[in-house]
XYZ file of C-alpha atoms in Angstrom:
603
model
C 0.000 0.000 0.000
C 0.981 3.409 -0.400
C 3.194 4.818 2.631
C 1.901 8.527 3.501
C 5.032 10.911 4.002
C 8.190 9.646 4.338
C 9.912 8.758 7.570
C 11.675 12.115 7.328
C 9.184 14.455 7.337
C 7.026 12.551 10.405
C 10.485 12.574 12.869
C 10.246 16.708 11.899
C 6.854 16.549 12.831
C 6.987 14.627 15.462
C 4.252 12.665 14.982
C 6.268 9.235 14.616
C 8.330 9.126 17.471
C 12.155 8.420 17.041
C 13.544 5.286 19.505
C 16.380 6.375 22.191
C 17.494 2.941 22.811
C 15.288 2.729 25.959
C 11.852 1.647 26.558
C 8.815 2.131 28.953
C 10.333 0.348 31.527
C 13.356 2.325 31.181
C 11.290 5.879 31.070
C 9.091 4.534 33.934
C 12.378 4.086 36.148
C 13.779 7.349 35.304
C 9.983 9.020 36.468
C 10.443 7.261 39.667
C 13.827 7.718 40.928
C 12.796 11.737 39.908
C 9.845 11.554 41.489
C 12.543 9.923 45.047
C 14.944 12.571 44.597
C 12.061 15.140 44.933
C 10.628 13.408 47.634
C 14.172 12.423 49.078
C 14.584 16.918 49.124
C 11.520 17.821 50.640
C 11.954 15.293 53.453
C 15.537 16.356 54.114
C 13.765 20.191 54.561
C 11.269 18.764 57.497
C 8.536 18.066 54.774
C 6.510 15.829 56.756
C 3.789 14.560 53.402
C 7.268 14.095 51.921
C 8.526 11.882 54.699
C 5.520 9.747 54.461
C 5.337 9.517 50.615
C 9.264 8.621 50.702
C 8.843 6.250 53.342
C 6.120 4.692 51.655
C 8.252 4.381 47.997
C 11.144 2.737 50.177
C 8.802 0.163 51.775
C 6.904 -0.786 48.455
C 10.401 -1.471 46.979
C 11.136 -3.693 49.990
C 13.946 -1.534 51.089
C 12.314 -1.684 55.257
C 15.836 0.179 56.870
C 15.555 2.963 54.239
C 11.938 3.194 54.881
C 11.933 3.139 58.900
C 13.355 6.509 59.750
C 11.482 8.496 57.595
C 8.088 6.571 58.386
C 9.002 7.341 62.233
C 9.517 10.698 61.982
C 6.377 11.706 59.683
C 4.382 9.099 62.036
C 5.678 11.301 65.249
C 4.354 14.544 63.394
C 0.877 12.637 63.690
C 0.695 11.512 59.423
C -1.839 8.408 59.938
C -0.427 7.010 56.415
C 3.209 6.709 57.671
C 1.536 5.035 60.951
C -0.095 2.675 58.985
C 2.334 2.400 56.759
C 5.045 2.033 59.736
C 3.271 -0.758 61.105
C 3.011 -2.184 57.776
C 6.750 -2.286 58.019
C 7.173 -3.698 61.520
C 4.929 -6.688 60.583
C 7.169 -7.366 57.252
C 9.719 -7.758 60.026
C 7.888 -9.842 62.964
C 7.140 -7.243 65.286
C 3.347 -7.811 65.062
C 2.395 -6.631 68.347
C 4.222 -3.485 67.681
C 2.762 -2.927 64.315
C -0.757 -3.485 66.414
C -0.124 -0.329 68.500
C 1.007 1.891 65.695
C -2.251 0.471 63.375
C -4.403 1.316 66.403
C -2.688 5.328 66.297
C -3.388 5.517 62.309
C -6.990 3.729 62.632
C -7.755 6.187 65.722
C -6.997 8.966 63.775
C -9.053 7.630 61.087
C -7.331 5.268 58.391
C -9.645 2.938 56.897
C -6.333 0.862 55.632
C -5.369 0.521 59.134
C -8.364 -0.493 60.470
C -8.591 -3.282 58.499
C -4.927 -4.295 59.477
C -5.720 -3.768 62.904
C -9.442 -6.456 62.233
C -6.961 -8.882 60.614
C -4.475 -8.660 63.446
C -6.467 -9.689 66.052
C -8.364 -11.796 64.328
C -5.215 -14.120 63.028
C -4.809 -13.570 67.573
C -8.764 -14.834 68.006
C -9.535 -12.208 69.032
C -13.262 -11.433 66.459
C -15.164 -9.123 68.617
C -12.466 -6.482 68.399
C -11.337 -8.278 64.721
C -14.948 -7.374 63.924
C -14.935 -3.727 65.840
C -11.968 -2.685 63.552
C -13.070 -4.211 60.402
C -16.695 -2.670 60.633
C -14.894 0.559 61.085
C -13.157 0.068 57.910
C -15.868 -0.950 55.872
C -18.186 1.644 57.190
C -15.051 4.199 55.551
C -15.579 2.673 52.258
C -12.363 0.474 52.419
C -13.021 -2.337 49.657
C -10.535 -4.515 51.531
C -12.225 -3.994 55.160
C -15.718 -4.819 53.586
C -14.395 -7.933 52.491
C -12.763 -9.175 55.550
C -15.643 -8.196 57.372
C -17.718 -9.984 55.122
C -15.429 -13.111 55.561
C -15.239 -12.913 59.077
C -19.288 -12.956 59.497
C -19.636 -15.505 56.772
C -17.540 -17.870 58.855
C -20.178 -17.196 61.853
C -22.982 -17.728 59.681
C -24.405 -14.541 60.273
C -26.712 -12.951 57.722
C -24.896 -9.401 57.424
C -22.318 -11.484 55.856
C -23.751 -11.163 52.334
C -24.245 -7.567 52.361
C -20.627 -6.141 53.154
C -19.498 -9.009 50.270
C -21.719 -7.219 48.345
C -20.057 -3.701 49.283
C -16.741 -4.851 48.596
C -17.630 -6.534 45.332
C -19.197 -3.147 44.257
C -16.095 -1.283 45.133
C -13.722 -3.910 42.813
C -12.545 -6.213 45.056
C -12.738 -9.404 42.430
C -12.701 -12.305 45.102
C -15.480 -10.663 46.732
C -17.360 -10.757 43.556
C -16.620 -14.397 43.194
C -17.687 -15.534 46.272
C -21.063 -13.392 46.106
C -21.465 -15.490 42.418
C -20.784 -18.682 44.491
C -23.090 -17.960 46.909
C -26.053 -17.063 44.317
C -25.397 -19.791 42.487
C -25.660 -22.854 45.529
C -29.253 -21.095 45.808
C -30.067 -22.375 41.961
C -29.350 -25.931 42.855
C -26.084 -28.213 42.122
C -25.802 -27.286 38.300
C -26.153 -23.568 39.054
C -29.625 -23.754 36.636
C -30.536 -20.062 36.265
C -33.455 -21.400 34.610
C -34.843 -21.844 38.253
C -34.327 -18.267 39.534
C -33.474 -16.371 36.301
C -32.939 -13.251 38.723
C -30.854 -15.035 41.113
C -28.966 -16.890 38.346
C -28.607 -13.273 36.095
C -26.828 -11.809 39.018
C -24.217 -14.400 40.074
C -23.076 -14.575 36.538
C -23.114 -10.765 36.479
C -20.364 -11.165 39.540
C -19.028 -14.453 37.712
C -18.135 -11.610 34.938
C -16.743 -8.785 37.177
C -14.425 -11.115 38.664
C -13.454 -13.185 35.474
C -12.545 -9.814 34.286
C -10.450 -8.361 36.576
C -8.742 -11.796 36.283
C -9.803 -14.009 38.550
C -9.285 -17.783 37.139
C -12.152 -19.701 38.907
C -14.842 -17.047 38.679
C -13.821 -17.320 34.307
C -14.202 -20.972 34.860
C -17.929 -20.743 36.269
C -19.070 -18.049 33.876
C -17.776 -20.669 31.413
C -19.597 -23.217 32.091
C -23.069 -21.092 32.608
C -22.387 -20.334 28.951
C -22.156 -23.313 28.137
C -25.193 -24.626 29.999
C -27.035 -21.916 27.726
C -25.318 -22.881 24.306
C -23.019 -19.622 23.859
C -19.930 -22.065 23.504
C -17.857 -19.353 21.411
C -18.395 -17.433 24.588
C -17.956 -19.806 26.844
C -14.837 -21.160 25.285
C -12.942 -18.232 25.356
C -13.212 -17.442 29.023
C -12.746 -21.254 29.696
C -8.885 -20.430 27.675
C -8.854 -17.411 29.579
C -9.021 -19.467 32.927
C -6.691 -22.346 31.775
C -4.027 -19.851 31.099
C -4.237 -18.386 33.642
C -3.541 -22.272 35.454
C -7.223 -23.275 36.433
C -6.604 -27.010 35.652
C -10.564 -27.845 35.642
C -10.759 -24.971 32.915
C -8.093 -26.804 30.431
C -10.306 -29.818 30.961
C -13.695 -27.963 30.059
C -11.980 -26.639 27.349
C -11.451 -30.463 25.915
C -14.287 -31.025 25.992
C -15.764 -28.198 24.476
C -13.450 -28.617 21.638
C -13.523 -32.121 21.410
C -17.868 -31.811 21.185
C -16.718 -29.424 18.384
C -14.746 -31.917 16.322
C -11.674 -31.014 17.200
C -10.027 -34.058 19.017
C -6.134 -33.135 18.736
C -6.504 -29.788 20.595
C -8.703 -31.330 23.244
C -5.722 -33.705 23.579
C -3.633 -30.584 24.276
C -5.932 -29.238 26.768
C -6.565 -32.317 28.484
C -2.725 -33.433 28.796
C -2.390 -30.072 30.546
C -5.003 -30.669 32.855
C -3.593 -34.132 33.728
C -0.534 -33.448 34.416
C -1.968 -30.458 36.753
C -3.738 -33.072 38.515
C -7.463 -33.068 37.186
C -8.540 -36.486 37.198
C -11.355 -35.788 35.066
C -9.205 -35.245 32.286
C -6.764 -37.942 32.934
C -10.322 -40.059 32.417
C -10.403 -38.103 28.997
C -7.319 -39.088 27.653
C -7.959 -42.648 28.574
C -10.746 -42.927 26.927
C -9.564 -41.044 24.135
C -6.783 -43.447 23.685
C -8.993 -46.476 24.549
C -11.031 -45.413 21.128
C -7.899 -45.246 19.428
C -7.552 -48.672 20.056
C -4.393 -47.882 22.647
C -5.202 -49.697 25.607
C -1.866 -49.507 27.578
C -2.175 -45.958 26.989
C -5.597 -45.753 28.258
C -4.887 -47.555 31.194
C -2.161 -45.383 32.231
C -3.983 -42.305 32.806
C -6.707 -44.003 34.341
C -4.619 -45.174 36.526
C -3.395 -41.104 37.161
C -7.018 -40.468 37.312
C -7.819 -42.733 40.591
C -4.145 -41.087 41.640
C -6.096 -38.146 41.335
C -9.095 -39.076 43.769
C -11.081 -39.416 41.039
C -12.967 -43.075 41.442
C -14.103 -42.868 37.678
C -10.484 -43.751 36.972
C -11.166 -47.342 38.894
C -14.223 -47.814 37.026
C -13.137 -47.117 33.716
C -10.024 -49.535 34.360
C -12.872 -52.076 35.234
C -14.841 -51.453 31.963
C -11.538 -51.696 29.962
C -10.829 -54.780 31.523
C -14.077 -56.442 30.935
C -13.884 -55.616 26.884
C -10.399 -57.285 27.080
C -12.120 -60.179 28.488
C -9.925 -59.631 31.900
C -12.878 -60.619 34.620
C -11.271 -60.902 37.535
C -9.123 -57.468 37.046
C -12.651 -56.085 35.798
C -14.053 -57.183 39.315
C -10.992 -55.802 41.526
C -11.708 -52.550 39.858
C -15.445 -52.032 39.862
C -15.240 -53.815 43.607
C -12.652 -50.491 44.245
C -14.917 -47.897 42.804
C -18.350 -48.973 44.120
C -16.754 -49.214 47.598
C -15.441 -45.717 47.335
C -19.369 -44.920 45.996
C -19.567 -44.874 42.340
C -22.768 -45.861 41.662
C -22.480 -46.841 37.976
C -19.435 -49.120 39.455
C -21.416 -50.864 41.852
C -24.101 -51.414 39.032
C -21.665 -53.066 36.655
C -20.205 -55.477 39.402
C -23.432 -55.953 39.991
C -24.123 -57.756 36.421
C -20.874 -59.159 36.341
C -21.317 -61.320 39.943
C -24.967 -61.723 38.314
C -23.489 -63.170 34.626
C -20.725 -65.780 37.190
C -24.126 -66.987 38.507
C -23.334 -65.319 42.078
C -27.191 -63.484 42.185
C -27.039 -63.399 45.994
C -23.733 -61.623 45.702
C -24.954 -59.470 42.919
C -28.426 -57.970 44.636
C -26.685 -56.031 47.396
C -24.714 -53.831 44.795
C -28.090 -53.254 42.768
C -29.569 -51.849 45.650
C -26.224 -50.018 46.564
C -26.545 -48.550 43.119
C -29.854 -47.699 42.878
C -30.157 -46.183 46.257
C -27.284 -43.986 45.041
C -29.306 -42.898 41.981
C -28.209 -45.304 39.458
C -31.496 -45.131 36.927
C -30.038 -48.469 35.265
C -29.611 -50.415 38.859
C -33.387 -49.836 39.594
C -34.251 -51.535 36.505
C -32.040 -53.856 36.692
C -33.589 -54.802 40.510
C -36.764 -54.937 38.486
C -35.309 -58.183 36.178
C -33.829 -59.349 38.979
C -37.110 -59.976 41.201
C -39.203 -60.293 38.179
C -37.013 -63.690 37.514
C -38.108 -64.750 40.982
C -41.425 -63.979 40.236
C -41.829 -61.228 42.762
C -43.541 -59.250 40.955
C -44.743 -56.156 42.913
C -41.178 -55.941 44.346
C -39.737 -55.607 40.561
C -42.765 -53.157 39.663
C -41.893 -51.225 42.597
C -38.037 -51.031 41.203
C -39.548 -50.342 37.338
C -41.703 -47.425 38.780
C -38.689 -45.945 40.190
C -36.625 -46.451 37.270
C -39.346 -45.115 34.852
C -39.990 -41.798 36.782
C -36.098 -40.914 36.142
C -36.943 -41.485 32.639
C -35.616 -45.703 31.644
C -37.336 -45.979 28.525
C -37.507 -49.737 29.166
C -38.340 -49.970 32.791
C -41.592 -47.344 31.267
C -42.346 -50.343 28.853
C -42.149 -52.899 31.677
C -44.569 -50.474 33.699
C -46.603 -50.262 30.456
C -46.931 -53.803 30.380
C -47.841 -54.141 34.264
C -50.558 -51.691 33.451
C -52.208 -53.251 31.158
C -52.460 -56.489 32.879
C -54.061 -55.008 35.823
C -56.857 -52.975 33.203
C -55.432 -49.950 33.853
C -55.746 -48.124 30.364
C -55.015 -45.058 31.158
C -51.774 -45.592 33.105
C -50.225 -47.760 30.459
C -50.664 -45.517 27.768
C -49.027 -43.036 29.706
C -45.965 -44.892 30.365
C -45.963 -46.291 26.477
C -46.164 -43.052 25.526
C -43.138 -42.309 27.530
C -41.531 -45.313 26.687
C -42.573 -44.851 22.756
C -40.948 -41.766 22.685
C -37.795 -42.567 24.276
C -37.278 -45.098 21.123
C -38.840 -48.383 21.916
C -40.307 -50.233 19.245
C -42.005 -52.366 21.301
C -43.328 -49.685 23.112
C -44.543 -48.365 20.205
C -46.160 -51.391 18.929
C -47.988 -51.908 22.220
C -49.362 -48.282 22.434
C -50.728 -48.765 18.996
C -52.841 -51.925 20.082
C -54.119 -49.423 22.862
C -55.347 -46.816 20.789
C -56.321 -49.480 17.966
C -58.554 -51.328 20.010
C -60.826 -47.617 20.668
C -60.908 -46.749 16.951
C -64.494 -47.782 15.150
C -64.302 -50.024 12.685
C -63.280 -48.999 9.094
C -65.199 -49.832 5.628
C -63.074 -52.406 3.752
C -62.241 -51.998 0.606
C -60.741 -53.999 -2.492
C -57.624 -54.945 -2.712
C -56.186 -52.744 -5.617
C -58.829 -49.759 -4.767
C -56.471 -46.348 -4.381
C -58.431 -44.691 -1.153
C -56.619 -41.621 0.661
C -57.451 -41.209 4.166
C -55.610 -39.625 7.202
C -53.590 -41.593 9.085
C -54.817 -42.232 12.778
C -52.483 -41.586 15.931
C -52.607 -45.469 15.693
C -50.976 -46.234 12.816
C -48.696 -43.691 13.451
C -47.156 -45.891 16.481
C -47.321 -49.027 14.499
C -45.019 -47.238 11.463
C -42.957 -45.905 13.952
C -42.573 -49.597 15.347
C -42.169 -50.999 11.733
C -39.653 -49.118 10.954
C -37.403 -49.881 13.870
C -37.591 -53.390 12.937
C -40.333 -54.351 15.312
C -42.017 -57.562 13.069
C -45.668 -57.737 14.494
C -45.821 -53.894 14.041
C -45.062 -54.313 10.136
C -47.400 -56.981 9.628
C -50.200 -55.098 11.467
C -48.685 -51.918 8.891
C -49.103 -54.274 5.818
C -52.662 -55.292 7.085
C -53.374 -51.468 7.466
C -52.452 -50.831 4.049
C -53.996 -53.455 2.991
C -57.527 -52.567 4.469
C -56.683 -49.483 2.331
C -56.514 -51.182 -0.654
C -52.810 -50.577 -1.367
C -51.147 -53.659 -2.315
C -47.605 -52.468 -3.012
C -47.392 -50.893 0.421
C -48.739 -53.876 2.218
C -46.554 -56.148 0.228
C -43.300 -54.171 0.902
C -44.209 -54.374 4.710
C -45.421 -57.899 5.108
C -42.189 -59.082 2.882
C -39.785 -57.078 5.487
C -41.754 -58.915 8.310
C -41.302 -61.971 6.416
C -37.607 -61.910 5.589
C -36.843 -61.076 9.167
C -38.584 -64.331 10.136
C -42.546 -63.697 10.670
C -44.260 -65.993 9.967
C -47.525 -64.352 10.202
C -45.577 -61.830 7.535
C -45.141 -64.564 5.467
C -48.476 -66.014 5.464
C -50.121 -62.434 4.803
C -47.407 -61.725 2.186
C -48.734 -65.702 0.473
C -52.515 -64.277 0.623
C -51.764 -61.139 -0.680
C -49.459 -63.073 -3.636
C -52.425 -65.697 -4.529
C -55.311 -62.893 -4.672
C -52.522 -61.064 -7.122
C -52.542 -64.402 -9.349
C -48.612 -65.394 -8.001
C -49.906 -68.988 -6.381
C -46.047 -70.244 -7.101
C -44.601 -67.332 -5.260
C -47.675 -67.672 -2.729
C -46.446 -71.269 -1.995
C -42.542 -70.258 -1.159
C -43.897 -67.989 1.616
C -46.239 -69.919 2.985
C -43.936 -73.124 2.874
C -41.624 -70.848 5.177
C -44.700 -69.983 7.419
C -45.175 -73.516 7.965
C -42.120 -74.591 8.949
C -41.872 -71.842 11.406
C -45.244 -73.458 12.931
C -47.852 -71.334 10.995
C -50.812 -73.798 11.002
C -52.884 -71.770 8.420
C -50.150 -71.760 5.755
C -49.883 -75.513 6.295
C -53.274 -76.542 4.926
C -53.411 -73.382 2.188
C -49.787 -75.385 0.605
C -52.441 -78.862 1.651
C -54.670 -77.114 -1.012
C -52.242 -75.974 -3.176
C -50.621 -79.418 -3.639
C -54.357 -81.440 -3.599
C -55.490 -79.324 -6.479
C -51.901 -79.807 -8.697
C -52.986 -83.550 -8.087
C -49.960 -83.701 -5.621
C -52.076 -85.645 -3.452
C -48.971 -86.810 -1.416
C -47.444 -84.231 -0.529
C -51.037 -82.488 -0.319
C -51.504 -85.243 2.781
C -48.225 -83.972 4.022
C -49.254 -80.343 4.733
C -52.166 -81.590 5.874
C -50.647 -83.549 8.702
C -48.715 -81.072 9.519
C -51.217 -78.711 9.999
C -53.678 -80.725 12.297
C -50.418 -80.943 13.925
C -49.635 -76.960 13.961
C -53.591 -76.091 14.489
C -55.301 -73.817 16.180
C -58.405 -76.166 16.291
C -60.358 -74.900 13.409
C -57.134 -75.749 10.904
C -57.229 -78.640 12.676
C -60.580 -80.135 11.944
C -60.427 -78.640 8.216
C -56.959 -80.153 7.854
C -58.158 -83.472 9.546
C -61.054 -83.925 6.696
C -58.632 -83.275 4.045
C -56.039 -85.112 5.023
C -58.637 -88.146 5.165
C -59.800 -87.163 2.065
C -56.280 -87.459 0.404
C -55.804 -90.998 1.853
C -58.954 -92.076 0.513
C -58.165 -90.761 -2.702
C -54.669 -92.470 -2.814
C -55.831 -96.109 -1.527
C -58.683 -96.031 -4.117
């Protein structure tokens, strides 16, 4: 691009500023030792403001015997800041009773700063009525730090003044006080911190979560993270989560991971998550296991799950015990659930549950279900549900089913669907198939169907062939949704639907799915529908498989297939085998035909 004026003319002007070989730093240093040597003058001529400011520059560069005689003799001309300051410096030295008495001068004469040394002082002694005396005295002066102490020092009481003097401090900057007001707001929204419950409540801690991430304060970035997160703003949230893990806040590296690992991008969650690690989060130790365990590293994986239960963090144990188990390592598996369901993992205690169940031990294995599902383990609870419903206990495992269903087990809502129904309650089974339905079970789905079937009136047949366009009812809706998750009474009841409709292709393309996945009512609908259509040969391959899979009906049709060809043998076959297959009424009819055959072959 083009370059406006040359360098030239903009050092004349002085616009563009020509280097002198030394920086800020170096320009900043030369300010200050000015600014002593001034200071250093005035003091030397009885200046008392100097002798404080001077004594005060000496003691913030750590330079305490430089600092002591000048803060002693502006202190002795009665300057409160070179008291405070003075005692400042006989505390940096160990002389903490003696800085006491000098902060009591400065506060007495009205120093908020010393004040609020004094409240520490004698509360560090155990002193908190006078540690509380001083530090009100400060706060009540508008000293951010005093309010804050204060604040602390009530909070540890439990008193309820506690949260307004946070509040003053957090008002007047000081960023841990901001934090800990967040914190506190946020325990009153429940364990995830769900300003959905108290949009107020939850609107002002992460106002404070913000204040105090901003002025740099690691864990308060971490929680305003992850509220923006719980909301969806993950650009957001991801940049104060980097903000926090740079910053060292181990548990914000690990977010991170996972935010960018959610967002495809599994090599600089790796990053993020080694960091954690080796910081200690156990959490992301777990990550990186289980990242390597996908990767088909198991050694890997079972190293830093192993750093993970270093880390206190019992999902370590249990995810050692699941890698086991897929390498087929039982016993190990055991050891390692056995160590993380004693420490309390529920979901550990659960799967050594099934395991003692699978070696037969179902004594052994009960105990942890109920460890489990007391815990909260949704899975447990329904698995106590099998468990008794094997013994034929069936209110106990209906109990367990309930439970499990109200936390939302799809299948323990089918198994109270089920119960239900049994005991003629309509209206509570459909609403646990419904819940069950939508949570993806085909059965589920297939059984809610029936429900709302069996109210619908009856519907006006019509020919095979005839094109007829009606709505589909809620009904059908369930049994499609069934068919088409495989469910094989669902898709012959679909093809019987369509049928009823007249359309043939759509009832053939469902019974014939049915069929090839081994119905055999499928297969004797899809023979019907085949014979009306003039395909008897086809008609016969379908219902030959519906026979052999016990189909009674499609026995004595292929009986009156073969008797008409004049196949009166293998005619008497089918025949036999369907008096054999029934239901009764196949039976009988079978019975006279197959004694019609015989005739017809000993004549």
């Amino acid at each position: 691009m083009d370059v406006m004026g040359d360098k030239a003319t903009l050092f004349e002007t002085g616009r563009f500023v020509q280097p002198s070989g030394r920086d800020g730093v170096g320009e900043a240093a030369d300010d200050a030792a000015a600014e002593e040597a001034q200071q250093r003058l005035a003091a030397e001529a009885g200046d008392v403001e100097a002798m404080s400011v001077l004594g005060a520059l000496l003691l913030r560069r750590g330079d305490l015997d430089g600092a002591e005689p000048h803060l002693r003799a502006a202190t002795a001309a009665g300057d409160r800041a070179a008291a405070n300051n003075l005692g400042v410096l006989l505390h940096q030295r160990g002389y903490a009773d003696d800085a006491a008495g000098w902060w009591r001068i400065a506060a007495v004469a009205g120093s908020a700063a010393a004040a609020h040394a004094l409240g520490r002082h004698h509360r560090e002694r155990g002193d908190e009525p006078a540690a509380e005396y001083w530090l009100r005295q400060s706060a009540e002066q508008g000293h951010a730090l005093g309010a804050y102490a204060l604040a602390d020092l009530l909070e540890h009481r439990g008193d309820t003044g506690a949260e307004q003097w946070m509040r003053i401090a957090a008002e007047r900057g000081h960023r841990e006080a901001a934090y800990r007001l967040a914190r506190s707001l946020d325990r009153r929204l429940g364990p995830e911190g769900d300003i959905g419950d108290d949009h107020g409540a939850g609107a002002e801690a992460e106002q404070w979560y913000r204040q105090a991430a901003a002025r740099g304060h690691r864990r308060a970035a971490l929680h305003l993270g992850a509220i923006l997160e719980r909301r969806g703003a993950l650009k957001e949230a991801g940049r104060w989560y980097l903000t926090s893990a740079k910053d060292g806040e181990a548990r914000a590296a690990c977010a991170l991971g996972f935010l960018l690992r959610d967002a495809g991008d599994t090599e600089s969650a790796a990053v993020w998550w080694l960091r954690a690690a080796q910081d200690g989060d156990g959490n992301a130790a777990n990550a990186l296991g289980a990242l390597h365990a996908e990767r088909g590293e198991p050694q890997t994986a079972e190293r830093w799950y192993r750093a993970a239960m270093d880390a206190g963090d019992d999902n370590g144990a249990y995810n050692l015990g699941l890698l086991c188990a897929e390498q087929g390592r039982t016993a190990q598996a055991e050891q390692w659930y056995r160590r993380a369901a004693y420490a309390g993992h529920r979901e550990a205690a659960n799967a050594l549950a099934i395991l003692l169940l699978q070696g037969g031990d179902t004594a052994g294995a009960e105990p942890w279900f109920s460890k489990a599902a007391e815990a909260g383990s949704v899975d447990a609870a329904f698995n106590l549900g099998i468990l008794f419903a094997g013994r034929g206990e069936e209110a106990v495992a209906l109990r367990w089913y309930e439970r499990a269903a109200a936390a939302g087990h799809t299948e323990a809502a089918l198994q109270v669907g089920i119960a239900r129904l049994r005991e003629g309650d309509e209206a509570g089974a459909e609403r646990h198939l419904r819940c069950a339905a939508g949570g993806g079970s085909a059965e589920a789905a297939y059984r809610l169907a029936t429900v709302l079937d069996a109210r619908r009136p009856p519907v006006p047949a019509h020919s095979l062939g005839e094109p007829v366009h009606e709505e589909k009812s809620e009904c059908e809706e369930w049994y499609e949704r069934a068919a088409s998750q495989g469910h094989r009474r669902a898709q012959v009841r679909v093809g019987m639907l369509a049928a009823a409709r007249g359309d043939v292709v759509e009832a053939a393309r469902w019974y014939r799915e049915a069929a090839e996945a081994g119905s055999r009512n499928g297969a004797f609908n899809l023979g019907l529908l085949l014979a009306r259509e003039g395909s008897e040969p086809e008609a016969a391959v379908w219902w030959a498989r519906a026979a052999d899979a016990g189909h009674g009906r499609a026995a004595l049709r292929l009986a009156l297939v073969y008797a008409r060809r004049g196949e009166l043998a293998e005619g008497q076959r089918w025949a036999d085998r369907a008096v054999a297959l029934g239901p009764a009424e196949v039976s009988e009819r079978a019975a006279r035909l197959r004694d019609a055959l015989r005739e017809e072959l000993s004549a």
